[in-house]
Amino acid sequence: MFYIDPHIHMVSRITDDYVRMSRAGCVAVSEPAFWAGFDRGSGEAFDSYFRQLIEFEPKRAAQFGIHHMCWLCINAKEAEDVPLAREVIAMIPEYLDRPGVLGIGEIGLNKNTKNEATIFLEQVDLAVKTDELILVHTPHLEDKYKGTRMILDMLTGDARVKPRRVLIDHVEEHTIGPALDAGFWVGMTLYPTTKCTPDRAVDMIERFGSDRIMANSAGDWGVSNPMNTPDFIRTMRTRGFDNATVHKVAYENPLRFFMQAKRFNFAPPIPVRA
Ligand SMILES: [Zn+2]
């Protein structure tokens, strides 16, 4: 069965991960811009990072039959340096004509600070003005509920934001309902330690249905596992979901969300209706 990993940080993964993902049926990934494990000190560092996402990773992925798309932003962890964050935001428009750039993300909150909220709102404004999709990172553990509430309030408080063009990622049992109710897409992140397991993700499909929902591994430099997405597919099957529903969640849903992007440049092996 073909699948998409809609949120994975391949710049921090070895090439063998592409091999394993390809063997498991992965045909496309989307890679949000995020923290790189250390704070970058200059705009040039982000310039190199964006070029790595746009120019280098698609070539590395293509060797294994995987189509690579990406998102651009300054992430919440580095938003405390407001002047640098604004320098990076000012750089983003020059990359917004490049193929495979799906939109602005992953923006959001980390520790729910004032500076994080300021930079989040400035990037929402950029996305609205440039008609870009938005991918949102919600905070972890004890900061998650409050941070997600703050994010949803900021997004729904801006009448220009169209919820069907926004993905709220890293949802869990206590945050998925409000995000879906407000009309947003949601992503469930399958992490070995924090966030969600394949079984908990399948529980959420049972409770909340299979519309506007997708699952990802968010594989990065920390303790994470790209194989969690195929494990989630296997768990859906063993829990009794039919092939059509598994295909919808693991393949069609991410594509339906991404197809709204102006520079969506993937010809999927199995076509999907918009
Ligand atoms: Zn991420």
CSV table of C-alpha atoms and ligand atoms in Angstrom, one decimal:
chain,number,residue,atom,x,y,z
A,1,MET,CA,0.0,0.0,0.0
A,2,PHE,CA,1.3,3.5,-0.9
A,3,TYR,CA,1.5,6.1,1.8
A,4,ILE,CA,2.6,9.7,2.4
A,5,ASP,CA,4.5,10.9,5.4
A,6,PRO,CA,3.2,14.5,5.6
A,7,HIS,CA,5.5,15.7,8.4
A,8,ILE,CA,9.1,14.5,8.5
A,9,HIS,CA,12.5,16.3,8.9
A,10,MET,CA,14.6,14.4,6.4
A,11,VAL,CA,17.6,16.8,6.7
A,12,SER,CA,18.2,15.1,10.1
A,13,ARG,CA,17.8,11.5,8.8
A,14,ILE,CA,20.3,9.2,7.1
A,15,THR,CA,19.8,8.0,3.5
A,16,ASP,CA,19.0,4.5,4.8
A,17,ASP,CA,15.7,5.9,6.2
A,18,TYR,CA,14.7,6.8,2.6
A,19,VAL,CA,15.5,3.2,1.7
A,20,ARG,CA,13.3,1.8,4.5
A,21,MET,CA,10.5,4.2,3.8
A,22,SER,CA,10.5,3.4,0.1
A,23,ARG,CA,10.3,-0.3,0.8
A,24,ALA,CA,7.4,0.3,3.2
A,25,GLY,CA,5.4,2.1,0.4
A,26,CYS,CA,6.2,5.7,1.0
A,27,VAL,CA,5.8,7.7,-2.3
A,28,ALA,CA,6.0,11.3,-1.0
A,29,VAL,CA,6.9,13.3,2.1
A,30,SER,CA,6.5,16.9,3.2
A,31,GLU,CA,9.2,18.5,5.3
A,32,PRO,CA,8.3,21.5,7.4
A,33,ALA,CA,11.0,24.0,8.3
A,34,PHE,CA,11.9,23.7,12.0
A,35,TRP,CA,14.6,23.9,14.6
A,36,ALA,CA,17.8,22.1,13.6
A,37,GLY,CA,18.9,20.9,17.1
A,38,PHE,CA,20.7,24.2,17.8
A,39,ASP,CA,19.8,27.9,17.5
A,40,ARG,CA,21.1,29.4,14.2
A,41,GLY,CA,22.8,32.7,14.5
A,42,SER,CA,22.2,34.5,11.2
A,43,GLY,CA,19.9,34.9,8.3
A,44,GLU,CA,22.5,33.2,6.1
A,45,ALA,CA,22.1,30.0,8.1
A,46,PHE,CA,18.4,30.0,7.3
A,47,ASP,CA,19.1,30.8,3.6
A,48,SER,CA,21.3,27.7,3.4
A,49,TYR,CA,18.6,25.6,5.3
A,50,PHE,CA,15.8,26.7,2.9
A,51,ARG,CA,18.0,25.9,-0.1
A,52,GLN,CA,18.7,22.5,1.4
A,53,LEU,CA,15.0,21.9,1.8
A,54,ILE,CA,14.1,23.2,-1.7
A,55,GLU,CA,17.0,22.0,-3.8
A,56,PHE,CA,18.9,19.2,-2.1
A,57,GLU,CA,16.4,17.0,-0.3
A,58,PRO,CA,14.1,16.5,-3.3
A,59,LYS,CA,17.1,15.0,-5.3
A,60,ARG,CA,18.1,12.7,-2.4
A,61,ALA,CA,14.5,11.5,-2.0
A,62,ALA,CA,14.0,11.0,-5.7
A,63,GLN,CA,16.8,8.4,-5.8
A,64,PHE,CA,14.4,6.1,-3.8
A,65,GLY,CA,11.2,7.0,-5.7
A,66,ILE,CA,10.0,9.4,-3.0
A,67,HIS,CA,8.7,12.8,-3.9
A,68,HIS,CA,9.9,15.5,-1.5
A,69,MET,CA,8.0,18.8,-0.8
A,70,CYS,CA,8.6,21.4,1.9
A,71,TRP,CA,7.4,24.3,4.0
A,72,LEU,CA,9.2,27.5,5.0
A,73,CYS,CA,9.2,29.6,8.2
A,74,ILE,CA,11.0,30.6,11.3
A,75,ASN,CA,10.1,28.1,14.0
A,76,ALA,CA,8.8,28.9,17.5
A,77,LYS,CA,11.9,27.8,19.3
A,78,GLU,CA,14.0,30.5,17.5
A,79,ALA,CA,11.3,33.1,17.6
A,80,GLU,CA,12.6,34.6,20.9
A,81,ASP,CA,15.2,36.4,18.8
A,82,VAL,CA,12.6,38.7,17.3
A,83,PRO,CA,15.0,40.8,15.1
A,84,LEU,CA,16.4,37.6,13.5
A,85,ALA,CA,12.9,36.1,13.2
A,86,ARG,CA,11.8,39.2,11.3
A,87,GLU,CA,14.9,39.0,9.1
A,88,VAL,CA,14.0,35.4,8.2
A,89,ILE,CA,10.3,36.3,7.6
A,90,ALA,CA,11.4,39.0,5.2
A,91,MET,CA,13.5,36.4,3.3
A,92,ILE,CA,10.7,33.9,2.8
A,93,PRO,CA,8.8,35.6,-0.1
A,94,GLU,CA,11.7,35.2,-2.4
A,95,TYR,CA,11.4,31.4,-2.1
A,96,LEU,CA,7.6,31.3,-2.6
A,97,ASP,CA,7.9,30.7,-6.3
A,98,ARG,CA,9.9,27.5,-6.0
A,99,PRO,CA,8.3,24.2,-7.1
A,100,GLY,CA,7.2,21.9,-4.2
A,101,VAL,CA,7.1,24.7,-1.6
A,102,LEU,CA,3.7,24.0,-0.1
A,103,GLY,CA,3.3,27.0,2.2
A,104,ILE,CA,4.3,28.5,5.6
A,105,GLY,CA,5.2,26.1,8.4
A,106,GLU,CA,5.7,24.7,10.8
A,107,ILE,CA,4.8,27.8,12.7
A,108,GLY,CA,3.3,27.8,16.1
A,109,LEU,CA,4.1,27.9,19.8
A,110,ASN,CA,6.7,26.1,21.9
A,111,LYS,CA,6.6,27.6,25.4
A,112,ASN,CA,3.6,29.8,24.7
A,113,THR,CA,5.6,33.1,25.2
A,114,LYS,CA,4.7,36.5,24.0
A,115,ASN,CA,7.5,36.7,21.4
A,116,GLU,CA,6.4,33.3,20.0
A,117,ALA,CA,2.8,34.6,19.6
A,118,THR,CA,4.1,37.8,18.0
A,119,ILE,CA,6.2,35.9,15.4
A,120,PHE,CA,3.4,33.3,14.9
A,121,LEU,CA,0.9,36.1,14.0
A,122,GLU,CA,3.4,37.8,11.7
A,123,GLN,CA,3.8,34.6,9.7
A,124,VAL,CA,0.0,34.0,9.6
A,125,ASP,CA,-0.2,37.5,8.1
A,126,LEU,CA,2.4,36.6,5.5
A,127,ALA,CA,0.6,33.4,4.6
A,128,VAL,CA,-2.7,35.2,4.2
A,129,LYS,CA,-1.2,38.0,2.2
A,130,THR,CA,0.6,35.6,-0.1
A,131,ASP,CA,-2.3,33.0,-0.2
A,132,GLU,CA,-0.2,30.2,1.2
A,133,LEU,CA,-1.2,27.1,3.1
A,134,ILE,CA,-0.3,27.0,6.8
A,135,LEU,CA,1.1,24.1,8.8
A,136,VAL,CA,1.0,24.6,12.6
A,137,HIS,CA,3.2,23.0,15.3
A,138,THR,CA,1.4,22.7,18.6
A,139,PRO,CA,3.5,22.5,21.8
A,140,HIS,CA,4.4,19.4,23.7
A,141,LEU,CA,3.2,17.8,27.0
A,142,GLU,CA,2.1,20.3,29.7
A,143,ASP,CA,2.2,23.2,27.3
A,144,LYS,CA,0.0,21.5,24.7
A,145,TYR,CA,-3.5,22.2,25.7
A,146,LYS,CA,-3.0,25.9,26.6
A,147,GLY,CA,-0.8,26.5,23.5
A,148,THR,CA,-3.3,24.8,21.2
A,149,ARG,CA,-6.1,26.9,22.6
A,150,MET,CA,-4.0,30.1,22.1
A,151,ILE,CA,-3.2,29.1,18.5
A,152,LEU,CA,-6.9,28.2,17.6
A,153,ASP,CA,-8.0,31.5,19.1
A,154,MET,CA,-5.4,33.5,17.1
A,155,LEU,CA,-6.4,31.7,13.9
A,156,THR,CA,-10.2,31.9,14.3
A,157,GLY,CA,-9.8,35.5,15.4
A,158,ASP,CA,-8.5,36.4,12.0
A,159,ALA,CA,-11.4,36.3,9.5
A,160,ARG,CA,-9.0,36.1,6.6
A,161,VAL,CA,-7.8,32.6,7.6
A,162,LYS,CA,-9.6,29.8,5.9
A,163,PRO,CA,-9.5,26.7,8.2
A,164,ARG,CA,-9.5,24.3,5.3
A,165,ARG,CA,-6.1,25.7,4.3
A,166,VAL,CA,-4.6,25.2,7.7
A,167,LEU,CA,-3.2,21.9,9.3
A,168,ILE,CA,-3.0,21.8,13.1
A,169,ASP,CA,-0.3,19.2,13.8
A,170,HIS,CA,0.7,17.1,16.8
A,171,VAL,CA,-2.9,16.9,18.0
A,172,GLU,CA,-3.7,14.5,20.9
A,173,GLU,CA,-6.9,13.3,22.5
A,174,HIS,CA,-7.5,16.6,24.3
A,175,THR,CA,-6.8,18.9,21.4
A,176,ILE,CA,-8.1,17.1,18.3
A,177,GLY,CA,-11.8,17.9,18.9
A,178,PRO,CA,-11.5,21.7,19.0
A,179,ALA,CA,-9.3,21.8,15.9
A,180,LEU,CA,-11.7,19.6,13.9
A,181,ASP,CA,-14.7,21.5,15.2
A,182,ALA,CA,-13.3,24.8,13.9
A,183,GLY,CA,-12.9,23.3,10.4
A,184,PHE,CA,-9.1,22.8,10.4
A,185,TRP,CA,-7.2,19.7,9.1
A,186,VAL,CA,-5.3,17.8,11.8
A,187,GLY,CA,-2.1,15.7,12.0
A,188,MET,CA,-1.4,13.1,14.6
A,189,THR,CA,2.3,12.6,15.3
A,190,LEU,CA,3.5,9.1,16.1
A,191,TYR,CA,6.5,9.4,18.5
A,192,PRO,CA,8.1,6.6,20.5
A,193,THR,CA,8.0,8.5,23.8
A,194,THR,CA,6.0,11.8,23.8
A,195,LYS,CA,3.0,12.7,21.5
A,196,CYS,CA,1.0,9.7,20.2
A,197,THR,CA,1.4,6.0,19.6
A,198,PRO,CA,-0.1,4.1,16.5
A,199,ASP,CA,-2.8,2.6,18.8
A,200,ARG,CA,-3.8,6.0,20.3
A,201,ALA,CA,-3.9,7.5,16.8
A,202,VAL,CA,-6.3,4.7,15.7
A,203,ASP,CA,-8.4,5.3,18.8
A,204,MET,CA,-8.8,8.9,17.6
A,205,ILE,CA,-9.8,7.8,14.1
A,206,GLU,CA,-12.5,5.6,15.7
A,207,ARG,CA,-13.7,8.5,17.8
A,208,PHE,CA,-13.4,11.4,15.4
A,209,GLY,CA,-13.7,9.7,12.0
A,210,SER,CA,-11.5,9.8,8.9
A,211,ASP,CA,-12.2,13.2,7.4
A,212,ARG,CA,-9.5,16.0,7.5
A,213,ILE,CA,-7.1,13.8,9.5
A,214,MET,CA,-3.7,12.4,8.7
A,215,ALA,CA,-0.8,10.7,10.6
A,216,ASN,CA,3.0,11.4,10.5
A,217,SER,CA,6.2,10.3,12.1
A,218,ALA,CA,7.7,13.8,12.5
A,219,GLY,CA,11.0,11.9,12.2
A,220,ASP,CA,13.8,14.3,13.3
A,221,TRP,CA,17.1,14.5,15.2
A,222,GLY,CA,15.5,13.4,18.4
A,223,VAL,CA,14.1,10.0,19.5
A,224,SER,CA,11.8,9.3,16.6
A,225,ASN,CA,11.1,6.7,14.0
A,226,PRO,CA,10.1,7.1,10.3
A,227,MET,CA,8.7,3.6,10.4
A,228,ASN,CA,5.9,4.7,12.8
A,229,THR,CA,3.8,5.8,9.9
A,230,PRO,CA,3.7,2.3,8.3
A,231,ASP,CA,3.2,0.9,11.8
A,232,PHE,CA,0.1,3.1,12.1
A,233,ILE,CA,-1.2,1.7,8.8
A,234,ARG,CA,-0.7,-1.8,10.0
A,235,THR,CA,-2.5,-1.0,13.3
A,236,MET,CA,-5.4,0.5,11.4
A,237,ARG,CA,-5.7,-2.8,9.4
A,238,THR,CA,-5.4,-5.1,12.5
A,239,ARG,CA,-8.0,-3.0,14.2
A,240,GLY,CA,-10.5,-3.8,11.4
A,241,PHE,CA,-10.5,-0.7,9.1
A,242,ASP,CA,-11.1,-1.5,5.4
A,243,ASN,CA,-8.5,-0.8,2.8
A,244,ALA,CA,-10.4,2.2,1.5
A,245,THR,CA,-10.3,4.0,4.9
A,246,VAL,CA,-6.7,3.2,5.4
A,247,HIS,CA,-5.9,4.5,1.9
A,248,LYS,CA,-7.9,7.7,2.6
A,249,VAL,CA,-6.1,8.5,5.9
A,250,ALA,CA,-2.6,7.4,4.9
A,251,TYR,CA,-2.6,8.6,1.2
A,252,GLU,CA,-5.5,10.6,0.0
A,253,ASN,CA,-6.0,13.0,2.9
A,254,PRO,CA,-2.5,14.5,2.9
A,255,LEU,CA,-2.7,14.8,-0.8
A,256,ARG,CA,-6.0,16.5,-0.7
A,257,PHE,CA,-4.6,19.1,1.8
A,258,PHE,CA,-1.4,19.6,-0.2
A,259,MET,CA,-3.2,19.9,-3.6
A,260,GLN,CA,-4.5,23.2,-2.5
A,261,ALA,CA,-1.0,24.6,-2.6
A,262,LYS,CA,-0.1,26.8,-5.6
A,263,ARG,CA,3.2,25.0,-6.2
A,264,PHE,CA,2.0,21.4,-5.5
A,265,ASN,CA,4.2,19.5,-8.0
A,266,PHE,CA,3.5,15.8,-7.4
A,267,ALA,CA,1.9,13.4,-9.9
A,268,PRO,CA,0.6,10.8,-7.5
A,269,PRO,CA,0.8,7.1,-8.6
A,270,ILE,CA,-2.9,6.7,-7.7
A,271,PRO,CA,-4.9,9.9,-8.7
A,272,VAL,CA,-6.9,11.7,-6.0
A,273,ARG,CA,-10.0,13.8,-6.4
A,274,ALA,CA,-9.5,17.4,-5.0
B,1,ZN,ZN,8.2,19.0,13.0
